[in-house]
Tab-separated table of N, CA and C in Angstrom:
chain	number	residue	atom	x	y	z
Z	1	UNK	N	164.007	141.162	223.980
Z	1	UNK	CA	162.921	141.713	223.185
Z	1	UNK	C	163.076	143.220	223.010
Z	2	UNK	N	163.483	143.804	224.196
Z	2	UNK	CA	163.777	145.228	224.196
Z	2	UNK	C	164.617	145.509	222.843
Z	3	UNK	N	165.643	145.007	222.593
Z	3	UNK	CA	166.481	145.385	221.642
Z	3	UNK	C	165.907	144.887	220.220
Z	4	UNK	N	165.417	143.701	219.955
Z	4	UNK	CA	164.682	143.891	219.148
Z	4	UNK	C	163.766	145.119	218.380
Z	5	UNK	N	163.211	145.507	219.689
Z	5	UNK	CA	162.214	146.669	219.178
Z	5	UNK	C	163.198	148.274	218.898
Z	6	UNK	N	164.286	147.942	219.441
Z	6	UNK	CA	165.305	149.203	219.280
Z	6	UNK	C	166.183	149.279	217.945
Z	7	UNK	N	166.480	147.857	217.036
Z	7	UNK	CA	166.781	147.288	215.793
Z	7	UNK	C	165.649	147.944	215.118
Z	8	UNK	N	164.628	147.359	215.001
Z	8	UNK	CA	163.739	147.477	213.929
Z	8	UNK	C	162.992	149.052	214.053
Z	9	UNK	N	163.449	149.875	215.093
Z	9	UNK	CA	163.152	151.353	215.077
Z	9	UNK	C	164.330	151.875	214.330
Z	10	UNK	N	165.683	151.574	214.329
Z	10	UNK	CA	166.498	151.530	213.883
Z	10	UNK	C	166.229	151.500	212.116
Z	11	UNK	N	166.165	150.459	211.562
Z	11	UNK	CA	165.911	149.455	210.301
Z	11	UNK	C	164.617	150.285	209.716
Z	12	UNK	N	163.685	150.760	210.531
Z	12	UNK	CA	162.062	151.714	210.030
Z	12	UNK	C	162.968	153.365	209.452
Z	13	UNK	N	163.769	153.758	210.259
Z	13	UNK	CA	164.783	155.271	209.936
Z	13	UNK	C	165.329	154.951	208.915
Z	14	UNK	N	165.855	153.964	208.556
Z	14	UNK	CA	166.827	153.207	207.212
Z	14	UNK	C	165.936	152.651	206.452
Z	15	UNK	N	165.002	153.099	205.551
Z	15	UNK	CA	163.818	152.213	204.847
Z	15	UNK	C	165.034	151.736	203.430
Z	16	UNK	N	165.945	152.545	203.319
Z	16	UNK	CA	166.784	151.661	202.339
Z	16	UNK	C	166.966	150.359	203.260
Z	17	UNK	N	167.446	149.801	203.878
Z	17	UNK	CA	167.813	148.221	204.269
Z	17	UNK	C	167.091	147.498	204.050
Z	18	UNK	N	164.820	148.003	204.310
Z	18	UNK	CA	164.499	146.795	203.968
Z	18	UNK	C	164.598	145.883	202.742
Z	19	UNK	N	164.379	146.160	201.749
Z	19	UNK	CA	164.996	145.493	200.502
Z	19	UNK	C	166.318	144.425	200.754
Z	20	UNK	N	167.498	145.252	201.096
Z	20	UNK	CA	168.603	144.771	201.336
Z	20	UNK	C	168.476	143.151	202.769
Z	21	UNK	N	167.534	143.675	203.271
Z	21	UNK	CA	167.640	142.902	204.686
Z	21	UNK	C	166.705	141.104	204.330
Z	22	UNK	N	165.526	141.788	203.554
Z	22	UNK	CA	164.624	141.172	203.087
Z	22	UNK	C	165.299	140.067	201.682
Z	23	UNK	N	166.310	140.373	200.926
Z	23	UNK	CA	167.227	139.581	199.814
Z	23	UNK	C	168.109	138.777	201.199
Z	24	UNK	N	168.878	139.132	201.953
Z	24	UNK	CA	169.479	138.217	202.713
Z	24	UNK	C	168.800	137.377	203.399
Z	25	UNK	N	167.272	137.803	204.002
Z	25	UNK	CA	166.331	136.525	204.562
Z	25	UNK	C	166.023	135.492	203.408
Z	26	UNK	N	166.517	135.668	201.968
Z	26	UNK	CA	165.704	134.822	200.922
Z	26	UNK	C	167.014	133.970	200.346
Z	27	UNK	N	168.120	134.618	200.978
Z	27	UNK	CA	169.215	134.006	199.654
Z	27	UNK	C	169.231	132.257	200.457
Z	28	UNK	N	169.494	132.444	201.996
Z	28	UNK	CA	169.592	130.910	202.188
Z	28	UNK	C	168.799	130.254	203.377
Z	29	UNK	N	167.500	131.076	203.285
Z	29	UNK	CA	166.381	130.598	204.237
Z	29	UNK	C	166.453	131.155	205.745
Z	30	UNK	N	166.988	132.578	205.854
Z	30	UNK	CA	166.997	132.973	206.994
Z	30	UNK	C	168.031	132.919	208.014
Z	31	UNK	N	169.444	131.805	207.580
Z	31	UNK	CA	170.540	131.938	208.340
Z	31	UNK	C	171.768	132.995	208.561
Z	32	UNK	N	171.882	133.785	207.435
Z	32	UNK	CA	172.275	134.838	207.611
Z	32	UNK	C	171.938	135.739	208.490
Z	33	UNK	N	170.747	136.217	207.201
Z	33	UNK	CA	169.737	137.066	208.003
Z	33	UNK	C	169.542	136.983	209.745
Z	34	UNK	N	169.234	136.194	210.385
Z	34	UNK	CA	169.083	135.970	211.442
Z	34	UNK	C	170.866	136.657	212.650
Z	35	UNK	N	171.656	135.661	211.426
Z	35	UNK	CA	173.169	135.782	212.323
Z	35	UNK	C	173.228	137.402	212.428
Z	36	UNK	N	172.433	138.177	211.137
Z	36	UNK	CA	172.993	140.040	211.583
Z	36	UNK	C	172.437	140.560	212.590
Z	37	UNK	N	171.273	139.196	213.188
Z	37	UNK	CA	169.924	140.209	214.020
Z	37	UNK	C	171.074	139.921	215.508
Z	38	UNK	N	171.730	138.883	215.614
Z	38	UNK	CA	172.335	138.479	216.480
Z	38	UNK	C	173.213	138.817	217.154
Z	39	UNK	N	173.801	139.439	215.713
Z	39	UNK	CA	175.075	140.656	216.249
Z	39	UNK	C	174.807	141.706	216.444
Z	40	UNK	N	173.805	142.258	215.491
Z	40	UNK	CA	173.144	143.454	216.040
Z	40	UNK	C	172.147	143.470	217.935
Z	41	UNK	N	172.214	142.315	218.242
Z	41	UNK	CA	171.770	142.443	219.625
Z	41	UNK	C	172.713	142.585	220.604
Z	42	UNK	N	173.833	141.889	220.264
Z	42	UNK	CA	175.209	141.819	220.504
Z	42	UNK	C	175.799	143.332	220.449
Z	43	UNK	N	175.732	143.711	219.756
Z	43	UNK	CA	176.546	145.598	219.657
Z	43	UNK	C	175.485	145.954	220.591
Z	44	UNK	N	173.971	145.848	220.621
Z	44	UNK	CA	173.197	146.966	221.604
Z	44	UNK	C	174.032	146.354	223.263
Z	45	UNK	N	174.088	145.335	223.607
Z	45	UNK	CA	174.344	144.858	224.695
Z	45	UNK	C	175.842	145.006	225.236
Z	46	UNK	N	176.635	144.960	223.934
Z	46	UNK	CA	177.926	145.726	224.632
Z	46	UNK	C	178.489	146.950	223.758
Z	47	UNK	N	177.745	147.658	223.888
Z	47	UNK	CA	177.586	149.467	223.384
Z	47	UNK	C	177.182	150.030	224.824
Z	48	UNK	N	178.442	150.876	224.747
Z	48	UNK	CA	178.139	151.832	226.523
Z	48	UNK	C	176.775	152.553	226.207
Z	49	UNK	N	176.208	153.089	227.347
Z	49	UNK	CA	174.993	153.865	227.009
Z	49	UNK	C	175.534	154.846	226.490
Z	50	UNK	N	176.922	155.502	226.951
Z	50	UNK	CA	177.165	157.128	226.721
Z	50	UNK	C	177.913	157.484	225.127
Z	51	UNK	N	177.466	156.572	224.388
Z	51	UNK	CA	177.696	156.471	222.988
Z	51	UNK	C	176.478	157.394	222.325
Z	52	UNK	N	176.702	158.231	221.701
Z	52	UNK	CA	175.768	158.947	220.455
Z	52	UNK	C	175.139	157.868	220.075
Z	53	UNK	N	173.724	158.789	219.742
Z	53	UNK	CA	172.533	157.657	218.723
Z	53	UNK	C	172.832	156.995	217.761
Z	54	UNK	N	173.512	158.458	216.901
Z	54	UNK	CA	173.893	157.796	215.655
Z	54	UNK	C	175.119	157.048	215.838
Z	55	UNK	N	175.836	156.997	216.363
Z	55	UNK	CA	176.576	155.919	216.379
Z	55	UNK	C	176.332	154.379	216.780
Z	56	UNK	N	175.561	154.233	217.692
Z	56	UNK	CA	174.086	153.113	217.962
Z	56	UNK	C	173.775	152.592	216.982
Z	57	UNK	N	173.130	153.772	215.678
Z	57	UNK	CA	172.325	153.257	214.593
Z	57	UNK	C	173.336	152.655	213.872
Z	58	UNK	N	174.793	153.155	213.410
Z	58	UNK	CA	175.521	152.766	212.584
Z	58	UNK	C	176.205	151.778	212.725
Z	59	UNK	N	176.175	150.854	214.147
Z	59	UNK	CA	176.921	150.039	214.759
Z	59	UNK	C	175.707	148.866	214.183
Z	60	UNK	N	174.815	149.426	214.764
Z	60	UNK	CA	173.139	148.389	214.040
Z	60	UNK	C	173.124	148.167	212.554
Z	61	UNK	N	173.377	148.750	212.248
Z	61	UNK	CA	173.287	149.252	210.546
Z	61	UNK	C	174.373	148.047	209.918
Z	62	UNK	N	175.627	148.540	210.860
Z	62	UNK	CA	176.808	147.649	209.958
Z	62	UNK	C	176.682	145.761	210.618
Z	63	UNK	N	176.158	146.053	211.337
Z	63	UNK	CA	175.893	144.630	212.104
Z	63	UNK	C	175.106	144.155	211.130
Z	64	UNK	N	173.682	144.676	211.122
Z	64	UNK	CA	172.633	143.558	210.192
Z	64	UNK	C	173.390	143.673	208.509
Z	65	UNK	N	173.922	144.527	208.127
Z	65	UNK	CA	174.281	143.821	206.801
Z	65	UNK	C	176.156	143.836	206.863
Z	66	UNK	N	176.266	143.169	207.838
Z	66	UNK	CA	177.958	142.861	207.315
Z	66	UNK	C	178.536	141.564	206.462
Z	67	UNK	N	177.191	140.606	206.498
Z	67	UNK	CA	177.266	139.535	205.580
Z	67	UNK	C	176.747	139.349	204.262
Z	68	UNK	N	176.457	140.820	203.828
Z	68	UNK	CA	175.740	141.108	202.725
Z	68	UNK	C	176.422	140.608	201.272
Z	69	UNK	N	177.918	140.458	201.833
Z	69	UNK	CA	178.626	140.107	200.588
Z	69	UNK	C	178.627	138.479	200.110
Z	70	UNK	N	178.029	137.952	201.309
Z	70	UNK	CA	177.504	136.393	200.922
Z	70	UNK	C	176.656	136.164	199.896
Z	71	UNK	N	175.822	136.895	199.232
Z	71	UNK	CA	174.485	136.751	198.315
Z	71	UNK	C	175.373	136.752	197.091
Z	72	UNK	N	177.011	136.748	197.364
Z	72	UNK	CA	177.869	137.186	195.516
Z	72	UNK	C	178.483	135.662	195.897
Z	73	UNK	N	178.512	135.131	197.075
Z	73	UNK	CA	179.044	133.716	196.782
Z	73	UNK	C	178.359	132.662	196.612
Z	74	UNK	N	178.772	131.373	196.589
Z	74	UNK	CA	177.857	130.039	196.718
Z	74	UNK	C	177.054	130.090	197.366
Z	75	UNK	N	176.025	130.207	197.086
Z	75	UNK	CA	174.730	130.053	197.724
Z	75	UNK	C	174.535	127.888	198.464
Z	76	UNK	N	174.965	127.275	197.512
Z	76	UNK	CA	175.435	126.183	198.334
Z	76	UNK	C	175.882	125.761	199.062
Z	77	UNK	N	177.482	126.560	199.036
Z	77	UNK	CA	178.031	126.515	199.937
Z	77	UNK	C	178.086	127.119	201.598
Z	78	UNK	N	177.138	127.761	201.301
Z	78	UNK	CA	176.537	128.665	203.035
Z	78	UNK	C	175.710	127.686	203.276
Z	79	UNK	N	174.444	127.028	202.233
Z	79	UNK	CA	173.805	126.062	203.353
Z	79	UNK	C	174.103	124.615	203.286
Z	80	UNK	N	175.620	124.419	202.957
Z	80	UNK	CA	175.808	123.067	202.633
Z	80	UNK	C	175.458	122.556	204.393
Z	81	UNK	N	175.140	121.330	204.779
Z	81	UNK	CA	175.033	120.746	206.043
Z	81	UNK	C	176.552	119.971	206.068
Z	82	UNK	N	177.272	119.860	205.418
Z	82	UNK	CA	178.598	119.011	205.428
Z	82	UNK	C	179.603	120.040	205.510
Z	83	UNK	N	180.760	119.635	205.790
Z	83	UNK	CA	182.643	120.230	205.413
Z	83	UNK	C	182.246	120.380	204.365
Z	84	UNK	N	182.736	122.104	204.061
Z	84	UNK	CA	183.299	122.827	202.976
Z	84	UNK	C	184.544	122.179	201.562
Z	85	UNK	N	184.472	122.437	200.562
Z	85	UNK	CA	185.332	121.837	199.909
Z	85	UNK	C	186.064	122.954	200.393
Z	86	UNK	N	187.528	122.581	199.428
Z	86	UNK	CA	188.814	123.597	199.933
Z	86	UNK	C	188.420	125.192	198.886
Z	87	UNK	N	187.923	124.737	197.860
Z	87	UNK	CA	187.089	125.828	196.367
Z	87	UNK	C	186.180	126.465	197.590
Z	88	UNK	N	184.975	125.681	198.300
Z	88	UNK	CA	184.116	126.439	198.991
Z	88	UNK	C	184.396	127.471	200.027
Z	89	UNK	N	185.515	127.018	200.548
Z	89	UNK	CA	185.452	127.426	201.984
Z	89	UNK	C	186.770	128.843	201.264
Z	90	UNK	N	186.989	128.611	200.770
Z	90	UNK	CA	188.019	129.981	199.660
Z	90	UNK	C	187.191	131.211	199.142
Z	91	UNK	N	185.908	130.951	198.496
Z	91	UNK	CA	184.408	131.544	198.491
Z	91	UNK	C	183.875	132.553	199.351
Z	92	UNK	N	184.022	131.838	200.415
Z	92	UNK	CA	183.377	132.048	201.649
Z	92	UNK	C	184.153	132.970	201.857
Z	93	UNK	N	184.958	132.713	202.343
Z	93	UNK	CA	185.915	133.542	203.309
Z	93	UNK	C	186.186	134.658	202.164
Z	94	UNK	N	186.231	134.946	201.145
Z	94	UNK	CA	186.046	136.167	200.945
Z	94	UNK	C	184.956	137.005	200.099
Z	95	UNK	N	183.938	136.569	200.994
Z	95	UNK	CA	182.652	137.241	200.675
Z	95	UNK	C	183.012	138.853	201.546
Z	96	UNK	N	183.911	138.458	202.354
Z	96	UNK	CA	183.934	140.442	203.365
Z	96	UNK	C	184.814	141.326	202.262
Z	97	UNK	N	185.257	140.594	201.054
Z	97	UNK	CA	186.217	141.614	200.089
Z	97	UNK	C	185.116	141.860	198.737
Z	98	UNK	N	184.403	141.032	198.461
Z	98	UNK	CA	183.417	140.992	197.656
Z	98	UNK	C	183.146	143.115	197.123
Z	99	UNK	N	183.691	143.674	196.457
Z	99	UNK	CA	183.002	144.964	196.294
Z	99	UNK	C	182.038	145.211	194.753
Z	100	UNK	N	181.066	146.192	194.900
Z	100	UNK	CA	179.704	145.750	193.719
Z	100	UNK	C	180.571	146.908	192.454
């Protein structure tokens, strides 16, 4: 919970993300969204203490939107419940090259 509240003090300094954070909770019902909160708990928990703030924030920052480039792919294909076609799973995997 602690880190939670250290994210979203984080995310309140960055009022650009909410928009950004708030389109990834909508594109496929919160599974994304959720996976950045995850990693972003993940970087607070193995981030030395003797790391700069801002480097904290930017580690947070790139955590909650590193899947941001998913909202340019299949939106089907992220919440399919089945195996990927060979087209889908090609999609996917390069949503991290995706540039706007």
């Amino acid at each position: 919970m602690e880190h939670d509240v250290m994210i979203a003090a984080i995310v309140r300094e960055h009022p650009w993300m909410v928009p950004l954070l708030r389109a990834l909770e909508l594109f496929d019902g919160g599974v994304t969204y959720a996976h950045g909160w995850r990693v972003a708990r993940s970087m607070l928990l193995l981030t030395p203490s003797a790391i700069d703030v801002e480097e904290v924030s930017l580690r947070v920052r790139s955590a909650l939107l590193h899947d941001i480039g998913k909202m340019l792919t299949s939106r089907e294909a992220i919440v399919k419940p089945a195996a990927l076609s060979d087209e889908e799973w090609r999609s996917l995997v390069l949503h991290s090259r995706v540039a706007p």
